[in-house]
PDB file of C-alpha atoms in Angstrom:
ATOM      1  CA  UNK S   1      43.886  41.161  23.966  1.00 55.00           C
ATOM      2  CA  UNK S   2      44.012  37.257  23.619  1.00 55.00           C
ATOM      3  CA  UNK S   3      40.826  37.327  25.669  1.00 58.00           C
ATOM      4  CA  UNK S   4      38.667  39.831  23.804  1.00 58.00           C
ATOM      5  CA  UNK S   5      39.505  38.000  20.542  1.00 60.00           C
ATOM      6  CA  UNK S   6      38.314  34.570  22.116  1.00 49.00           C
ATOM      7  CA  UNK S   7      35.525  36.126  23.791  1.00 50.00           C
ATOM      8  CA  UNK S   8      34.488  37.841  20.526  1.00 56.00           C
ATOM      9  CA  UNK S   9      34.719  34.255  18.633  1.00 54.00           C
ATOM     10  CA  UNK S  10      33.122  32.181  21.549  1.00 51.00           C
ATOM     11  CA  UNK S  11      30.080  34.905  21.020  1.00 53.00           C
ATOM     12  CA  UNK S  12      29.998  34.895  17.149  1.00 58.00           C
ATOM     13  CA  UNK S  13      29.625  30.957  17.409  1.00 52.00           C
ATOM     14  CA  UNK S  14      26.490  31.304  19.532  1.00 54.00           C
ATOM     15  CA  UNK S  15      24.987  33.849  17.777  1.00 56.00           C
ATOM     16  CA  UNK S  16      25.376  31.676  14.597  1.00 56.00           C
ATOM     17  CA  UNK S  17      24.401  28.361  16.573  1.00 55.00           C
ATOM     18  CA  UNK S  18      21.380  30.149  18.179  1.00 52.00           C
ATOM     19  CA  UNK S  19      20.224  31.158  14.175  1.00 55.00           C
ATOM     20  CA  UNK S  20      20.831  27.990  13.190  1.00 53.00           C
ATOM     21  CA  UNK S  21      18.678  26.255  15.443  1.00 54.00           C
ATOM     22  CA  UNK S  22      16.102  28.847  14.619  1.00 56.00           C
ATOM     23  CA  UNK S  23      16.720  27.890  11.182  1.00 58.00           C
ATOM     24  CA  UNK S  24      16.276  24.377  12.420  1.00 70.00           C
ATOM     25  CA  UNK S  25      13.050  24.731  14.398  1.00 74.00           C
ATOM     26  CA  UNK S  26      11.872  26.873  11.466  1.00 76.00           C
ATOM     27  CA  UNK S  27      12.803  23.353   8.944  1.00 69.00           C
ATOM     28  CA  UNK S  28      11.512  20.862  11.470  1.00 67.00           C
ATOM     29  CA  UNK S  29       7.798  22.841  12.086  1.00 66.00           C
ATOM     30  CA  UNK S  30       7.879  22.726   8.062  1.00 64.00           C
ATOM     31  CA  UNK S  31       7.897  19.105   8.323  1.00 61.00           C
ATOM     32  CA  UNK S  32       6.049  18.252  10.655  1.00 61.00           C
ATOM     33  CA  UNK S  33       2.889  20.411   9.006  1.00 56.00           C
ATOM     34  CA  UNK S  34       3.578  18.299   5.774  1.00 58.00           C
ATOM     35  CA  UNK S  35       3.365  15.407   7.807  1.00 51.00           C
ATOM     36  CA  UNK S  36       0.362  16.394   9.236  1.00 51.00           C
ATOM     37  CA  UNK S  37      -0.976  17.288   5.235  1.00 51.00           C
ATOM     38  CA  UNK S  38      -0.208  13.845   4.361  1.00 49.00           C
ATOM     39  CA  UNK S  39      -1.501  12.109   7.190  1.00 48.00           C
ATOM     40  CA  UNK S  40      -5.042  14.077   6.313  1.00 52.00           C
ATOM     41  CA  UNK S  41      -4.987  12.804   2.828  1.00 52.00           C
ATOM     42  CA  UNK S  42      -4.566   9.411   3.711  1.00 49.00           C
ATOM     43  CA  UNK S  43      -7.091   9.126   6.234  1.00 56.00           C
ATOM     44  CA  UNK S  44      -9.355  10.566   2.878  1.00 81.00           C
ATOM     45  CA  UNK S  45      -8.864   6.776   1.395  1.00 94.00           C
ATOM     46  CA  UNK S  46     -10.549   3.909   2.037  1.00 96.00           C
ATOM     47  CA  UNK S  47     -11.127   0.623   1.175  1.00 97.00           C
ATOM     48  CA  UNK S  48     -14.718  -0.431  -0.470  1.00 97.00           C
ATOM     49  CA  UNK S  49     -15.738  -4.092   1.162  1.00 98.00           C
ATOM     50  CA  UNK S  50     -18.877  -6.403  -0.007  1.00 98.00           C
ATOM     51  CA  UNK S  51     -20.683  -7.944   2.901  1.00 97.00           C
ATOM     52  CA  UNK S  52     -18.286 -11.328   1.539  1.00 97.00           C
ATOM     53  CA  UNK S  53     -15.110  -9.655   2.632  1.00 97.00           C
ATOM     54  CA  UNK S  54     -13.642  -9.005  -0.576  1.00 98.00           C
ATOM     55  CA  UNK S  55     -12.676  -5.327  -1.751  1.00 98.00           C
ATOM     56  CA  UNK S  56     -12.725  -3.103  -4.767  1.00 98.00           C
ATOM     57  CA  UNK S  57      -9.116  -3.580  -5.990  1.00 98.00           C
ATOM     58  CA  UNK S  58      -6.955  -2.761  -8.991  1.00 98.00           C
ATOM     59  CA  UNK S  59      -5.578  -5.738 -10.668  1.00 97.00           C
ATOM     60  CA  UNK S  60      -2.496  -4.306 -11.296  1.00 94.00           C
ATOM     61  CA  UNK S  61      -0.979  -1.163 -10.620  1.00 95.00           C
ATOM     62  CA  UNK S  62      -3.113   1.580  -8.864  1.00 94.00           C
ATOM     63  CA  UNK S  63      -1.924   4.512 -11.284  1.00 94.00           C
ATOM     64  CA  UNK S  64      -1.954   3.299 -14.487  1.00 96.00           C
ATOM     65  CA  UNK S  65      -4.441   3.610 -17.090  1.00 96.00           C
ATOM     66  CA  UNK S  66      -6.597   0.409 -18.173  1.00 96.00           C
ATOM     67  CA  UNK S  67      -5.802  -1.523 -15.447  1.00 97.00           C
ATOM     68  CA  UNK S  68      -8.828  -3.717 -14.709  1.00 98.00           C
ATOM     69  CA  UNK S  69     -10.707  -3.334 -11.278  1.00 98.00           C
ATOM     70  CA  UNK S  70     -11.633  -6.661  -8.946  1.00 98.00           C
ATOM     71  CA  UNK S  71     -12.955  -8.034  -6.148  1.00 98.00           C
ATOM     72  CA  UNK S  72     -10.638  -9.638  -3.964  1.00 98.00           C
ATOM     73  CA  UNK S  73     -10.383 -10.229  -0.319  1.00 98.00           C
ATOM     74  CA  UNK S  74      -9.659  -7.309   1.815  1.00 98.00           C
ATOM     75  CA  UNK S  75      -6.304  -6.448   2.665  1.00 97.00           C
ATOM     76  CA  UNK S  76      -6.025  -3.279   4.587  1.00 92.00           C
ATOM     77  CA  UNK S  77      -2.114  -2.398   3.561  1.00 93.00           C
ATOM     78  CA  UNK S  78      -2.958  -3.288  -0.025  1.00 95.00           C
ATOM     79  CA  UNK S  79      -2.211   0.374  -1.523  1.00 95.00           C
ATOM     80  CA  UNK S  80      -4.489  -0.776  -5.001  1.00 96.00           C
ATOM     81  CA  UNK S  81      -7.472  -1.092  -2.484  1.00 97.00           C
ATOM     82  CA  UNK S  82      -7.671   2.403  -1.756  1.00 97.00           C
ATOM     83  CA  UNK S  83     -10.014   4.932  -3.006  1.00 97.00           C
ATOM     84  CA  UNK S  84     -11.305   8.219  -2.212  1.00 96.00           C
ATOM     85  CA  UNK S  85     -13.789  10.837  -3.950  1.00 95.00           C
ATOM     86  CA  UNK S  86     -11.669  14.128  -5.364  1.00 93.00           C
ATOM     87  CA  UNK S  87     -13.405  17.106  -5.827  1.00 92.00           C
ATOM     88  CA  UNK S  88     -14.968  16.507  -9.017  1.00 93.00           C
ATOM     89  CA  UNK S  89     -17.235  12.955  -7.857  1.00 93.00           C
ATOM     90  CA  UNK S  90     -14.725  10.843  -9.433  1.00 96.00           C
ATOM     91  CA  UNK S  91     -13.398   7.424  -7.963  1.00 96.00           C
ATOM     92  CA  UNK S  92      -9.732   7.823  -7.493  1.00 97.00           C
ATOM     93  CA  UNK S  93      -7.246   5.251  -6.525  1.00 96.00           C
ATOM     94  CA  UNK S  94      -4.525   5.563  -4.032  1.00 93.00           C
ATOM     95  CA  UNK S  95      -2.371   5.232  -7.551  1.00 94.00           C
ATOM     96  CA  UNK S  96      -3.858   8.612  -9.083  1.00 94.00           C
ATOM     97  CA  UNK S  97      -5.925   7.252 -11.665  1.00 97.00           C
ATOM     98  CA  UNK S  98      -9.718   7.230 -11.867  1.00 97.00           C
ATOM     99  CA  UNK S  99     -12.434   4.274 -12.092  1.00 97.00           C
ATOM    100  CA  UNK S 100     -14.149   4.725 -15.601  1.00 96.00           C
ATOM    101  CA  UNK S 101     -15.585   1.971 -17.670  1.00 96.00           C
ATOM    102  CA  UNK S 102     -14.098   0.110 -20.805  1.00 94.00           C
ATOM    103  CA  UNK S 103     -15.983   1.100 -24.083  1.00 87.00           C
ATOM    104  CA  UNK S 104     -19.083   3.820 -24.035  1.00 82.00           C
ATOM    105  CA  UNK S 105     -19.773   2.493 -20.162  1.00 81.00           C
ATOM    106  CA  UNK S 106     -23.852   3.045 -21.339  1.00 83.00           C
ATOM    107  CA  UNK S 107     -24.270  -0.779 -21.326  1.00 88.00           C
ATOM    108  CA  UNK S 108     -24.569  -3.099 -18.088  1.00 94.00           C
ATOM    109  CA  UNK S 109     -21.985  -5.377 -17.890  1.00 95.00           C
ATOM    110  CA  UNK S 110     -19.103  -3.178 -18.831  1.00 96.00           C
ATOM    111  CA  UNK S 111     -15.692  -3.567 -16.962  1.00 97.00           C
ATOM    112  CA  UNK S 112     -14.432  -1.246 -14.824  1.00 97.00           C
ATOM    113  CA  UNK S 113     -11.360   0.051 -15.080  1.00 98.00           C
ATOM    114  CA  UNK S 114      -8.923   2.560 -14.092  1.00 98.00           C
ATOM    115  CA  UNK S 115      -8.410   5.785 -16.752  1.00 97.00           C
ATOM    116  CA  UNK S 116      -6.614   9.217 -16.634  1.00 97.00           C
ATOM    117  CA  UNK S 117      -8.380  11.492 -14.552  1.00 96.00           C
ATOM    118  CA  UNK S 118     -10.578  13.900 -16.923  1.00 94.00           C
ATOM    119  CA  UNK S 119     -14.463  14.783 -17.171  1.00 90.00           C
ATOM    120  CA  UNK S 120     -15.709  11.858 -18.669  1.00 89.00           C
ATOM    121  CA  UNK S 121     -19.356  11.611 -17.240  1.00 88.00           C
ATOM    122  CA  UNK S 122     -17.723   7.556 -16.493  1.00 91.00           C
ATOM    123  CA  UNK S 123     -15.853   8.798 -14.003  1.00 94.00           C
ATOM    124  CA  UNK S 124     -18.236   9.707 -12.125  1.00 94.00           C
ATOM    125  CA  UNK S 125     -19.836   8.121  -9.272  1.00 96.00           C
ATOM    126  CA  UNK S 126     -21.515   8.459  -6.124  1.00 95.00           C
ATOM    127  CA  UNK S 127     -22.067   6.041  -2.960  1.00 96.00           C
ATOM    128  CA  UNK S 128     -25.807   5.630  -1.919  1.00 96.00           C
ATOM    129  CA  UNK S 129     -27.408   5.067   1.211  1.00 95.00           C
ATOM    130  CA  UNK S 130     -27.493   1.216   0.943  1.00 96.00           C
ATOM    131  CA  UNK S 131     -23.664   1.124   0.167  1.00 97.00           C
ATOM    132  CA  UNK S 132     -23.844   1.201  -3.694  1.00 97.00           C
ATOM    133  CA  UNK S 133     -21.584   2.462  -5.953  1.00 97.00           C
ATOM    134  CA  UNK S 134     -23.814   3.899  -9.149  1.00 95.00           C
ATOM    135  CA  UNK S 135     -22.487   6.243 -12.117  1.00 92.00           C
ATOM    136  CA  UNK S 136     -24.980   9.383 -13.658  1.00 86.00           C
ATOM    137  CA  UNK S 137     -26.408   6.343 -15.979  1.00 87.00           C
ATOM    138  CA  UNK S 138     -28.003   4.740 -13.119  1.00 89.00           C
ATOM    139  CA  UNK S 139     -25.383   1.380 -12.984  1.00 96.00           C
ATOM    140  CA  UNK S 140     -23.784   0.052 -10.030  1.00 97.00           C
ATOM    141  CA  UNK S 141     -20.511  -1.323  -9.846  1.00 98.00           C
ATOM    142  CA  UNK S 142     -21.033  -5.284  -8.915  1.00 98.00           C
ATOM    143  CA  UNK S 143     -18.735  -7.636  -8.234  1.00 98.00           C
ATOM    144  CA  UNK S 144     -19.508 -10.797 -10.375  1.00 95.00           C
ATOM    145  CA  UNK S 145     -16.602 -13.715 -10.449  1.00 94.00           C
ATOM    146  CA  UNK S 146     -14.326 -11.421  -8.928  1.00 96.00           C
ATOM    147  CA  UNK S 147     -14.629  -9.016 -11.625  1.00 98.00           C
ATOM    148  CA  UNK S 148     -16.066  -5.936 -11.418  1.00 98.00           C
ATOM    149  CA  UNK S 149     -18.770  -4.522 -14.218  1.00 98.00           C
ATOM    150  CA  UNK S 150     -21.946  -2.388 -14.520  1.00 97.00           C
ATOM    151  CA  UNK S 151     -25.006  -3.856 -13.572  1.00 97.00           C
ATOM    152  CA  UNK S 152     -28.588  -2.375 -13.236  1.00 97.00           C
ATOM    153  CA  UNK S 153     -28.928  -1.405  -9.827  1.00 97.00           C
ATOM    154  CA  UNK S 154     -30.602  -3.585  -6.875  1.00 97.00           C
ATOM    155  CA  UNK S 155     -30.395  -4.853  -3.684  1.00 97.00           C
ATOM    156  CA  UNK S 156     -27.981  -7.637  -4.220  1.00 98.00           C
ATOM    157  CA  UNK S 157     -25.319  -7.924  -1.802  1.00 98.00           C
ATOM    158  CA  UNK S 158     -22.624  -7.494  -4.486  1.00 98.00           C
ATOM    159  CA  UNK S 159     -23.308  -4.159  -4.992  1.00 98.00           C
ATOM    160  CA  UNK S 160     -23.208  -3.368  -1.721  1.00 98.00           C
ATOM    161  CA  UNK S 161     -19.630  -1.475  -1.217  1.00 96.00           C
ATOM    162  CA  UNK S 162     -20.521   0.748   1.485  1.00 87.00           C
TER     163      UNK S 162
END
């Protein structure tokens, strides 16, 4: 009798191990998919470089509102240089928040900076063929002293992003 009871236990502990590493390989297929989900996103960023080696950056932290954007030189593990297009055409940074421009944004010369995310038409932009970054009002984003403002566009080579 001694036997069937430790037989009966010995077989109730591998029915429960073999669940639990179902339940296990179940967990660790979870994971690895939301690995794979986040590796996906972040090959979606990237870095925006002038022919001068210096990068569209956020002078200060990458999700927060009114945080002024600059030009420095290009680091490529320097989270507040990274930037990718959502679904909506707007400039986001690896932070969250969205490149807009400081006042109305209808002038040349206004600063970038970083906003909320909403549908403000200056959040919106779009890279061109020859690398520059313009908005719906026909401005480019140019670097200028290492800070970055609107600016009619041309062919100069800091507006040239791309």
């Amino acid at each position: 009798m001694k036997h069937a009871t430790l037989l009966a236990g010995l077989l109730g502990l591998w029915v429960a191990g073999a669940a639990a590493i179902e339940f296990n390989t179940d967990a660790i297929k979870k994971m690895q998919e939301e690995g794979e989900k986040i590796m996906e996103e972040e090959k979606a960023f990237r870095a925006f470089k002038l022919p001068n080696g210096q990068c569209l950056q956020a002078a200060g932290n990458p999700s927060k509102a009114g945080v002024k954007l600059v030009s420095r030189k290009c680091n490529d593990k320097a989270q507040n240089q990274k930037w990718q297009f959502d679904k909506q055409g707007r400039l986001a940074s690896h932070g969250g928040a969205c490149v807009g421009l400081a006042g109305d944004g209808k002038e040349a010369g206004a600063s970038a900076v970083l906003k909320n995310c909403g549908g403000a038409g200056d959040q919106k932009w779009s890279l061109d063929g020859a690398g520059r970054l313009h908005n719906k009002g026909g401005l480019c984003l140019e670097a200028q002293g290492g800070q970055v403002q609107t600016a009619p566009c041309s062919k100069a080579a800091n507006q040239k992003w791309g």
